[in-house]
Amino acid sequence: MSFTIARTVEDALAAIAAGARPIAGGTDLVVGARHGKAALPADLVAIDRIAGLDDITAGSAGLTLGANASHHAIEHHPVVAGSYSALADGSALVGSPATRHVGTIGGNVMNASPAMDTGAGLVVLGAEVELRSLHGTRRVPISELWSGPGRTIAQPEELCVAVHLPQPAANSGSAYLRLEYRRAMEIAVVGAAANVTLAADGTVAAVQVALSAVGPTIVSVMGLDTLVGSSVADAAEAAAAAASAQATPISDVRASDRYRRHTVGVMARRAVETAARRAAGETIAIPVNRTLGIGAAS
Amino acid sequence: MTVTTPAPNPARFIRADGPDKVTGSGRYTADLTLTGMLAAKFKYAGIAHGRITRLDTTAAKAIPGVFAVLTQADVPNVRFGPFVQDRTLFADGVVRFEAEIVAAVAAVDAATAQRAVDAIVVEYELLPVVNDPETALAADAPLVHTDWASYGASGALVRERNDASFSSIAKGDVERGMAEAAVVVRSRYDADGCHAAPIEPRAIVAQWEGDKVTIWTSTQVPYDARAGVCETLELPANRVRIIVPHLGGGFGGKCGFHFEAHIAALAKAARRPVRLLFSRREEFLAPDKRRESICYDFETGVSSDGRIVARRVTLVLDNGAYTADAGFFSQLGAMHALGPYRIPNLLAEAHLAYTNHQPSGSVRAPTAPQTCWALESHTDEVARAIGMDPVAFRQLNAVDTGLEGPTGQIYGEIGVQECIERAARMAGYGQQLPDDEAIGVAIGWWPSFAVPSGAYVKIDGDGSAQIITGAQECGTGSVMTLPQLAADELGMSAADFQLVYQDTSVAPYDMGATGSQTLFNNGRAVIAAAAQIAQQLRALAADHLEADPADIVLADGQAFVAGTPGRAVPIATLAGIAAGGELLIGHGSGMPPGPPPISGSTCVGDAGMAAWVAPQFSCHAVRVKLDRDTGVARIMHVAAAHDSGTIINPLGAEGQVQGGVLMGIGQALTEGTGYDNEAHQRTAGLLDYKLQTCADAPPIDIHFVQINTPNAGPRGAKGLAEAPNVATAAAIANAIAQLVGAPVRQLPMTAERVWDTLQEVAQNTIGGAA
Ligand SMILES: Cc1cc2nc3c(=O)[nH]c(=O)nc-3n(C[C@H](O)[C@H](O)[C@H](O)COP(=O)(O)OP(=O)(O)OC[C@H]3O[C@@H](n4cnc5c(N)ncnc54)[C@H](O)[C@@H]3O)c2cc1C
């Protein structure tokens, strides 16, 4: 049993190579252990004090989030809120103020819960995660990262050091929203993110949609290329139908599969509509759930 | 005619225990550590119904660090229960719900205790699981208690097989009433059970000194807890001392006697102090306090001018595996199903069905919120069926001053009509709303409980005073109002009084933080105790000022001669004089007001709930916004008007209404306890059992209709802790029903259930059009 406090990424990589599990905010790892989900790993390496690992850097190439960037920092970063709104919408919904200050993007992504609130946004924004080990670094498209509930393709000795997002296209906008039964300390019943690029005539030039809590991992909705050239309203309807059709939800105490399949379509439709409004230059405050009153109306 | 009078002294004071609790300097039971203290853990059944065929604690006892392992064989063979003696401390050979305690362990630490629990070998012969209260009542249903007939029970209870308490209320001729009605409306409603969910999971510490035991415990009812320990461990009351440090909430869930005897028995066997700390999951599963699920079949007949002429209603309540304090719930539920309405012909029948579920018990206004929800949903259906506005329908049919309630109680001054009018006005009832919003209205009622209670008051030589009371504070702030009452009686200020409370060996009896009764009864006791000292002070002052004691007035910390305020002496001076002679000590109890008479009704299984002392009334009007695509309802505004008599501390009273309303919103929308096919609770944790959060709280407007209430508590106060929890869910339901086009017939009205109902309405509409 050991607990190492890493000061540098190299410290952390060495500890991980020796078998330790990284712990960032601990809001999944520790809380899960207390709930009996999985025992706390015997060896832990705390990565939360690594200098610079929580940096958020915006540049011409896009946006880089250090793995330790907190949900609070993401939610309130002007560039994230303005140009990567779907991500900010997601981070702003996580738990409570306390959870958002402690919980990190790296933890959210690597925890690989299909109900995670940043995942769908990251998928539609085309994010890549940067995984590093003592042997080197690789970048993985985020939609290829998750291999099942709580599982990623990362090797045990790999640390997620950053999440990279490309510069969004001109005239594009994004949004994430979720169905929730209450307005704090909630888990997505279902969720949907959309990234919409508008043509000069106001029709859809590109649209991506991804879904949370309706499958073993975040679901990328396929076959939306055909919507290029259609009106936003038609695209939203089609995306809703595709989302409901492609979702593979389960029934549990929170909702039945039938209800999830229906409501994920509603979320997808609203995500496309909201993303399109943002693409058209409208400011819709973060998070969409509160501003537009989705699910629990404002 | 109702008269609204301002409270005589509406002091908005901040409760004395507030700063301790907010700053963290307050101490709760879990904060206690005693020298040599051991940790307790329980071995639970884990299955809902089975006969123990093998119970072997040998391996557990052999684990180093284990000091005691107890089963039913190690404690007196006592069957207990306030209404039906159907319970033993540990399983008596049969386990009847998943968290039945089979054995208890005390060990050096929690991990060792848990290892020992895991090492206890129990084998079961599985018995058929009784998972549904309605089918439990069938003649051929498996029995939860095969020996039910031989159990001791309160004489008032009518019991038969799995029906632990049948109760009926009849008046007039219901058949004829229905036959004469212009319209008869029938409705079925089903309410899931739910939980008190206090923030503090319970904790108990027990320590023996010789043949006396002190138990620190998070209970709402210290004297009940003491009585339970005395009964099950066969001890006289004066050898058991119950102390409650700060209590981290209760909401009824910590009423009754729970695990104090288990821990006392462990401490005795281990010869060490022992502490039990519940996990959140245990807090959900183990206490015999879950709000009962109830299903309802209503039938109401109305005349063409909108008067209720007859009602027939059947209730089946889930008792769970043991009767706990639910014995009177069938009659109380029947009263709530009849409601505060004038009904000439009626028949209410209620059954309390044993099942293999966690036992039901008092959670804030037991039976009331769910029954009000069902009744008031039904009432809106009735109003709609005869084309009447729901508010007008209630105004026409609700009880009022001088009129007769369902059991034939004639009411003195009551404010139900004013509550309806006020709540509707505060909500803006009748205003034009967007098509996804509606206002629902519901009325509720709740008894005041008149019971014995005691307190001492003393003033020491320096003029500072103490109230030593049996009353228990569970978060309502009710105990905190007692200094105000004593101060007013003695012409002192509330700040002159310190409270000594929550210790059964120090203060006289009080029923505890239950039944909204603290101010009602202990207030009476404190005033009586203070009055004795007032008399002493008047005599001392009369001596000192050479006046007639009858002319002495106590005010502003002084005693003075009426009419000549210049002839005065500070009370502190008199206290100094008394310290050298007859000490200033008062004791008080006072006679509780008796039950009001009733006439014209017949009650079977009468648990004393057919007539209510100082009944409280309320009307809630709630504006709801519905997302029709998802079924998610959001509460936009709540208007709550309450007749709870005189309000002594408006700040505390408003807090009770805000909390009651928020709890009601949770019950309406998100809080429900379902069971799987093996009778395991499906949501025994705060992740899936969804309480409302501050972020969900809507604006709440409150009005108190204050009336000169006859036969009430101090200064005409009634109770207030439970009443605000009664009508909220019902009002929400009536708003949702308008938005959906039909009532949602299950509680909680989860988003999915609302959405399902929307689908049914859509299908019926299409079907109807075709
Ligand atoms: C009360 C509460 C409410 C919550 N609400 C939400 C919510 O609404 N939406 C939501 O999406 N989540 C929610 N969560 C989950 C959690 O807060 C988030 O997933 C958070 O982002 C996790 O980050 P963390 O830093 O705390 O992760 P940790 O618990 O530290 O780690 C989580 C997992 O990721 C691994 N890990 C962490 N960092 C790295 C890294 N850099 N490289 C490799 N592996 C790593 C850990 O080993 C562990 O397996 C909630 C949690 C709580 C306790």
PDB file of C-alpha atoms in Angstrom, chain B residues 194-391:
ATOM      1  CA  CYS B 194     -40.489   7.069   0.866  1.00  0.00           C
ATOM      2  CA  HIS B 195     -37.926   8.001   3.464  1.00  0.00           C
ATOM      3  CA  ALA B 196     -37.232  10.561   6.163  1.00  0.00           C
ATOM      4  CA  ALA B 197     -33.588  10.743   5.029  1.00  0.00           C
ATOM      5  CA  PRO B 198     -32.148  12.911   7.815  1.00  0.00           C
ATOM      6  CA  ILE B 199     -28.687  14.236   7.106  1.00  0.00           C
ATOM      7  CA  GLU B 200     -27.221  12.457  10.154  1.00  0.00           C
ATOM      8  CA  PRO B 201     -27.186   8.675   9.859  1.00  0.00           C
ATOM      9  CA  ARG B 202     -27.972   7.406  13.313  1.00  0.00           C
ATOM     10  CA  ALA B 203     -25.342   6.827  15.946  1.00  0.00           C
ATOM     11  CA  ILE B 204     -25.520   5.254  19.384  1.00  0.00           C
ATOM     12  CA  VAL B 205     -22.958   4.999  22.183  1.00  0.00           C
ATOM     13  CA  ALA B 206     -23.654   2.917  25.277  1.00  0.00           C
ATOM     14  CA  GLN B 207     -21.624   2.724  28.458  1.00  0.00           C
ATOM     15  CA  TRP B 208     -22.327   0.805  31.655  1.00  0.00           C
ATOM     16  CA  GLU B 209     -21.267   1.907  35.100  1.00  0.00           C
ATOM     17  CA  GLY B 210     -22.218  -0.850  37.521  1.00  0.00           C
ATOM     18  CA  ASP B 211     -25.823  -1.740  36.871  1.00  0.00           C
ATOM     19  CA  LYS B 212     -26.657   1.560  35.234  1.00  0.00           C
ATOM     20  CA  VAL B 213     -26.322   2.316  31.561  1.00  0.00           C
ATOM     21  CA  THR B 214     -25.953   5.650  29.800  1.00  0.00           C
ATOM     22  CA  ILE B 215     -26.875   5.715  26.145  1.00  0.00           C
ATOM     23  CA  TRP B 216     -26.079   8.624  23.865  1.00  0.00           C
ATOM     24  CA  THR B 217     -28.240   8.272  20.826  1.00  0.00           C
ATOM     25  CA  SER B 218     -29.607  10.167  17.866  1.00  0.00           C
ATOM     26  CA  THR B 219     -33.260   9.749  18.717  1.00  0.00           C
ATOM     27  CA  GLN B 220     -36.185  12.122  18.429  1.00  0.00           C
ATOM     28  CA  VAL B 221     -37.872  10.462  21.397  1.00  0.00           C
ATOM     29  CA  PRO B 222     -35.480   9.879  24.319  1.00  0.00           C
ATOM     30  CA  TYR B 223     -38.181   8.629  26.694  1.00  0.00           C
ATOM     31  CA  ASP B 224     -39.497   6.174  24.118  1.00  0.00           C
ATOM     32  CA  ALA B 225     -35.974   4.971  23.565  1.00  0.00           C
ATOM     33  CA  ARG B 226     -35.574   4.538  27.295  1.00  0.00           C
ATOM     34  CA  ALA B 227     -38.851   2.658  27.552  1.00  0.00           C
ATOM     35  CA  GLY B 228     -37.715   0.328  24.771  1.00  0.00           C
ATOM     36  CA  VAL B 229     -34.418  -0.398  26.487  1.00  0.00           C
ATOM     37  CA  CYS B 230     -36.160  -0.999  29.795  1.00  0.00           C
ATOM     38  CA  GLU B 231     -38.713  -3.322  28.244  1.00  0.00           C
ATOM     39  CA  THR B 232     -36.357  -5.417  26.148  1.00  0.00           C
ATOM     40  CA  LEU B 233     -33.456  -5.616  28.604  1.00  0.00           C
ATOM     41  CA  GLU B 234     -35.771  -5.811  31.614  1.00  0.00           C
ATOM     42  CA  LEU B 235     -34.440  -2.798  33.474  1.00  0.00           C
ATOM     43  CA  PRO B 236     -36.208  -0.206  35.635  1.00  0.00           C
ATOM     44  CA  ALA B 237     -36.409   3.293  34.124  1.00  0.00           C
ATOM     45  CA  ASN B 238     -34.104   4.815  36.714  1.00  0.00           C
ATOM     46  CA  ARG B 239     -31.160   2.645  35.632  1.00  0.00           C
ATOM     47  CA  VAL B 240     -31.261   3.749  32.006  1.00  0.00           C
ATOM     48  CA  ARG B 241     -30.198   7.231  31.041  1.00  0.00           C
ATOM     49  CA  ILE B 242     -30.691   8.472  27.508  1.00  0.00           C
ATOM     50  CA  ILE B 243     -28.780  11.537  26.403  1.00  0.00           C
ATOM     51  CA  VAL B 244     -29.157  13.055  22.977  1.00  0.00           C
ATOM     52  CA  PRO B 245     -26.309  15.286  21.845  1.00  0.00           C
ATOM     53  CA  HIS B 246     -27.244  17.540  18.927  1.00  0.00           C
ATOM     54  CA  LEU B 247     -29.541  15.659  16.607  1.00  0.00           C
ATOM     55  CA  GLY B 248     -28.785  15.881  12.910  1.00  0.00           C
ATOM     56  CA  GLY B 249     -32.383  15.886  11.762  1.00  0.00           C
ATOM     57  CA  GLY B 250     -35.039  13.256  12.059  1.00  0.00           C
ATOM     58  CA  PHE B 251     -38.196  14.037  10.080  1.00  0.00           C
ATOM     59  CA  GLY B 252     -39.886  11.283  12.057  1.00  0.00           C
ATOM     60  CA  GLY B 253     -37.346   8.682  11.005  1.00  0.00           C
ATOM     61  CA  LYS B 254     -35.745   8.793  14.428  1.00  0.00           C
ATOM     62  CA  CYS B 255     -39.003   8.441  16.338  1.00  0.00           C
ATOM     63  CA  GLY B 256     -39.594   5.189  18.177  1.00  0.00           C
ATOM     64  CA  PHE B 257     -37.181   2.849  19.865  1.00  0.00           C
ATOM     65  CA  HIS B 258     -34.520   1.519  17.568  1.00  0.00           C
ATOM     66  CA  PHE B 259     -31.115   0.078  18.300  1.00  0.00           C
ATOM     67  CA  GLU B 260     -30.338   1.468  21.754  1.00  0.00           C
ATOM     68  CA  ALA B 261     -30.925  -1.897  23.436  1.00  0.00           C
ATOM     69  CA  HIS B 262     -28.722  -3.749  20.974  1.00  0.00           C
ATOM     70  CA  ILE B 263     -25.825  -1.456  21.744  1.00  0.00           C
ATOM     71  CA  ALA B 264     -26.473  -1.493  25.489  1.00  0.00           C
ATOM     72  CA  ALA B 265     -26.523  -5.286  25.416  1.00  0.00           C
ATOM     73  CA  LEU B 266     -23.277  -5.361  23.420  1.00  0.00           C
ATOM     74  CA  ALA B 267     -21.622  -2.949  25.847  1.00  0.00           C
ATOM     75  CA  LYS B 268     -22.702  -5.083  28.772  1.00  0.00           C
ATOM     76  CA  ALA B 269     -21.426  -8.290  27.200  1.00  0.00           C
ATOM     77  CA  ALA B 270     -18.173  -6.674  26.070  1.00  0.00           C
ATOM     78  CA  ARG B 271     -17.685  -4.782  29.355  1.00  0.00           C
ATOM     79  CA  ARG B 272     -16.657  -1.805  27.277  1.00  0.00           C
ATOM     80  CA  PRO B 273     -18.395   1.224  25.816  1.00  0.00           C
ATOM     81  CA  VAL B 274     -19.694   0.456  22.343  1.00  0.00           C
ATOM     82  CA  ARG B 275     -20.550   2.758  19.472  1.00  0.00           C
ATOM     83  CA  LEU B 276     -22.762   2.120  16.478  1.00  0.00           C
ATOM     84  CA  LEU B 277     -22.438   4.340  13.416  1.00  0.00           C
ATOM     85  CA  PHE B 278     -24.834   3.751  10.570  1.00  0.00           C
ATOM     86  CA  SER B 279     -23.839   4.025   6.950  1.00  0.00           C
ATOM     87  CA  ARG B 280     -26.206   5.832   4.635  1.00  0.00           C
ATOM     88  CA  ARG B 281     -27.317   2.506   3.237  1.00  0.00           C
ATOM     89  CA  GLU B 282     -28.162   1.179   6.702  1.00  0.00           C
ATOM     90  CA  GLU B 283     -30.025   4.391   7.413  1.00  0.00           C
ATOM     91  CA  PHE B 284     -32.204   3.607   4.396  1.00  0.00           C
ATOM     92  CA  LEU B 285     -32.775  -0.077   5.108  1.00  0.00           C
ATOM     93  CA  ALA B 286     -32.747  -0.865   8.796  1.00  0.00           C
ATOM     94  CA  PRO B 287     -34.868   1.554  10.847  1.00  0.00           C
ATOM     95  CA  ASP B 288     -38.526   0.687  11.222  1.00  0.00           C
ATOM     96  CA  LYS B 289     -39.434   4.051   9.822  1.00  0.00           C
ATOM     97  CA  ARG B 290     -40.298   4.285   6.172  1.00  0.00           C
ATOM     98  CA  ARG B 291     -43.205   6.354   4.953  1.00  0.00           C
ATOM     99  CA  GLU B 292     -45.830   3.742   4.121  1.00  0.00           C
ATOM    100  CA  SER B 293     -46.877   3.060   0.569  1.00  0.00           C
ATOM    101  CA  ILE B 294     -50.659   3.216   0.264  1.00  0.00           C
ATOM    102  CA  CYS B 295     -53.088   2.358  -2.507  1.00  0.00           C
ATOM    103  CA  TYR B 296     -56.486   3.979  -2.671  1.00  0.00           C
ATOM    104  CA  ASP B 297     -59.837   3.314  -4.269  1.00  0.00           C
ATOM    105  CA  PHE B 298     -62.063   6.362  -4.068  1.00  0.00           C
ATOM    106  CA  GLU B 299     -65.696   6.774  -4.952  1.00  0.00           C
ATOM    107  CA  THR B 300     -67.383  10.120  -4.420  1.00  0.00           C
ATOM    108  CA  GLY B 301     -70.929  11.152  -5.235  1.00  0.00           C
ATOM    109  CA  VAL B 302     -71.891  14.793  -5.759  1.00  0.00           C
ATOM    110  CA  SER B 303     -75.192  16.531  -6.171  1.00  0.00           C
ATOM    111  CA  SER B 304     -75.916  18.591  -9.264  1.00  0.00           C
ATOM    112  CA  ASP B 305     -75.133  21.779  -7.320  1.00  0.00           C
ATOM    113  CA  GLY B 306     -71.673  20.481  -6.465  1.00  0.00           C
ATOM    114  CA  ARG B 307     -72.118  19.229  -2.925  1.00  0.00           C
ATOM    115  CA  ILE B 308     -70.412  16.038  -1.839  1.00  0.00           C
ATOM    116  CA  VAL B 309     -73.183  13.668  -0.812  1.00  0.00           C
ATOM    117  CA  ALA B 310     -71.295  10.419  -0.328  1.00  0.00           C
ATOM    118  CA  ARG B 311     -67.817   8.980  -0.235  1.00  0.00           C
ATOM    119  CA  ARG B 312     -66.555   5.442  -0.132  1.00  0.00           C
ATOM    120  CA  VAL B 313     -62.813   4.862   0.113  1.00  0.00           C
ATOM    121  CA  THR B 314     -60.577   1.873   0.737  1.00  0.00           C
ATOM    122  CA  LEU B 315     -56.932   2.168   1.698  1.00  0.00           C
ATOM    123  CA  VAL B 316     -54.317  -0.544   1.878  1.00  0.00           C
ATOM    124  CA  LEU B 317     -51.225   0.571   3.744  1.00  0.00           C
ATOM    125  CA  ASP B 318     -47.931  -1.252   3.681  1.00  0.00           C
ATOM    126  CA  ASN B 319     -47.109  -2.084   7.294  1.00  0.00           C
ATOM    127  CA  GLY B 320     -43.877  -3.816   6.440  1.00  0.00           C
ATOM    128  CA  ALA B 321     -42.650  -6.742   8.491  1.00  0.00           C
ATOM    129  CA  TYR B 322     -43.369  -5.306  11.959  1.00  0.00           C
ATOM    130  CA  THR B 323     -45.982  -2.913  13.223  1.00  0.00           C
ATOM    131  CA  ALA B 324     -43.728  -0.352  14.936  1.00  0.00           C
ATOM    132  CA  ASP B 325     -45.698   2.854  15.546  1.00  0.00           C
ATOM    133  CA  ALA B 326     -47.923   2.364  12.508  1.00  0.00           C
ATOM    134  CA  GLY B 327     -50.778   0.822  14.504  1.00  0.00           C
ATOM    135  CA  PHE B 328     -52.847   4.019  14.321  1.00  0.00           C
ATOM    136  CA  PHE B 329     -52.022   4.717  10.681  1.00  0.00           C
ATOM    137  CA  SER B 330     -55.081   2.951   9.322  1.00  0.00           C
ATOM    138  CA  GLN B 331     -57.440   5.254  11.190  1.00  0.00           C
ATOM    139  CA  LEU B 332     -55.280   8.302  10.518  1.00  0.00           C
ATOM    140  CA  GLY B 333     -55.109   7.400   6.831  1.00  0.00           C
ATOM    141  CA  ALA B 334     -58.881   6.949   6.752  1.00  0.00           C
ATOM    142  CA  MET B 335     -59.324  10.424   8.247  1.00  0.00           C
ATOM    143  CA  HIS B 336     -57.061  11.922   5.598  1.00  0.00           C
ATOM    144  CA  ALA B 337     -58.903  10.071   2.848  1.00  0.00           C
ATOM    145  CA  LEU B 338     -62.142  11.651   4.026  1.00  0.00           C
ATOM    146  CA  GLY B 339     -60.393  14.980   4.364  1.00  0.00           C
ATOM    147  CA  PRO B 340     -61.522  18.289   5.815  1.00  0.00           C
ATOM    148  CA  TYR B 341     -64.816  18.059   3.970  1.00  0.00           C
ATOM    149  CA  ARG B 342     -68.456  17.976   4.888  1.00  0.00           C
ATOM    150  CA  ILE B 343     -69.751  14.587   3.825  1.00  0.00           C
ATOM    151  CA  PRO B 344     -73.108  13.344   5.117  1.00  0.00           C
ATOM    152  CA  ASN B 345     -72.719   9.718   4.014  1.00  0.00           C
ATOM    153  CA  LEU B 346     -69.407   7.963   4.115  1.00  0.00           C
ATOM    154  CA  LEU B 347     -67.539   4.748   4.595  1.00  0.00           C
ATOM    155  CA  ALA B 348     -63.748   4.606   4.859  1.00  0.00           C
ATOM    156  CA  GLU B 349     -61.986   1.298   5.346  1.00  0.00           C
ATOM    157  CA  ALA B 350     -58.261   1.002   5.897  1.00  0.00           C
ATOM    158  CA  HIS B 351     -56.033  -2.037   6.197  1.00  0.00           C
ATOM    159  CA  LEU B 352     -52.468  -2.142   7.481  1.00  0.00           C
ATOM    160  CA  ALA B 353     -50.964  -5.063   5.614  1.00  0.00           C
ATOM    161  CA  TYR B 354     -47.927  -6.981   6.789  1.00  0.00           C
ATOM    162  CA  THR B 355     -45.386  -7.517   4.018  1.00  0.00           C
ATOM    163  CA  ASN B 356     -41.737  -8.519   3.881  1.00  0.00           C
ATOM    164  CA  HIS B 357     -40.719  -4.892   3.565  1.00  0.00           C
ATOM    165  CA  GLN B 358     -38.956  -2.567   5.944  1.00  0.00           C
ATOM    166  CA  PRO B 359     -41.434  -1.662   8.699  1.00  0.00           C
ATOM    167  CA  SER B 360     -43.355   1.555   8.192  1.00  0.00           C
ATOM    168  CA  GLY B 361     -43.418   4.244  10.813  1.00  0.00           C
ATOM    169  CA  SER B 362     -43.857   7.903  11.511  1.00  0.00           C
ATOM    170  CA  VAL B 363     -42.275  10.061   8.881  1.00  0.00           C
ATOM    171  CA  ARG B 364     -43.353  13.722   9.035  1.00  0.00           C
ATOM    172  CA  ALA B 365     -47.167  13.656   9.030  1.00  0.00           C
ATOM    173  CA  PRO B 366     -47.549   9.880   8.576  1.00  0.00           C
ATOM    174  CA  THR B 367     -50.182   8.885   5.982  1.00  0.00           C
ATOM    175  CA  ALA B 368     -50.992  12.531   5.251  1.00  0.00           C
ATOM    176  CA  PRO B 369     -49.022  13.796   2.234  1.00  0.00           C
ATOM    177  CA  GLN B 370     -49.685  10.719   0.142  1.00  0.00           C
ATOM    178  CA  THR B 371     -53.330  10.496   1.181  1.00  0.00           C
ATOM    179  CA  CYS B 372     -53.838  14.216   0.624  1.00  0.00           C
ATOM    180  CA  TRP B 373     -52.247  13.700  -2.795  1.00  0.00           C
ATOM    181  CA  ALA B 374     -54.701  10.934  -3.632  1.00  0.00           C
ATOM    182  CA  LEU B 375     -57.750  12.635  -2.121  1.00  0.00           C
ATOM    183  CA  GLU B 376     -57.069  16.028  -3.612  1.00  0.00           C
ATOM    184  CA  SER B 377     -56.289  14.566  -7.049  1.00  0.00           C
ATOM    185  CA  HIS B 378     -59.604  12.761  -6.784  1.00  0.00           C
ATOM    186  CA  THR B 379     -61.288  15.973  -5.626  1.00  0.00           C
ATOM    187  CA  ASP B 380     -60.133  17.776  -8.764  1.00  0.00           C
ATOM    188  CA  GLU B 381     -61.515  14.900 -10.825  1.00  0.00           C
ATOM    189  CA  VAL B 382     -64.834  15.273  -9.054  1.00  0.00           C
ATOM    190  CA  ALA B 383     -64.906  19.040  -9.567  1.00  0.00           C
ATOM    191  CA  ARG B 384     -64.096  18.586 -13.240  1.00  0.00           C
ATOM    192  CA  ALA B 385     -66.787  15.931 -13.621  1.00  0.00           C
ATOM    193  CA  ILE B 386     -69.466  18.418 -12.606  1.00  0.00           C
ATOM    194  CA  GLY B 387     -67.838  21.338 -14.367  1.00  0.00           C
ATOM    195  CA  MET B 388     -66.877  23.261 -11.251  1.00  0.00           C
ATOM    196  CA  ASP B 389     -63.750  25.262 -10.589  1.00  0.00           C
ATOM    197  CA  PRO B 390     -61.612  23.236  -8.138  1.00  0.00           C
ATOM    198  CA  VAL B 391     -61.173  26.161  -5.754  1.00  0.00           C
TER     199      VAL B 391
END
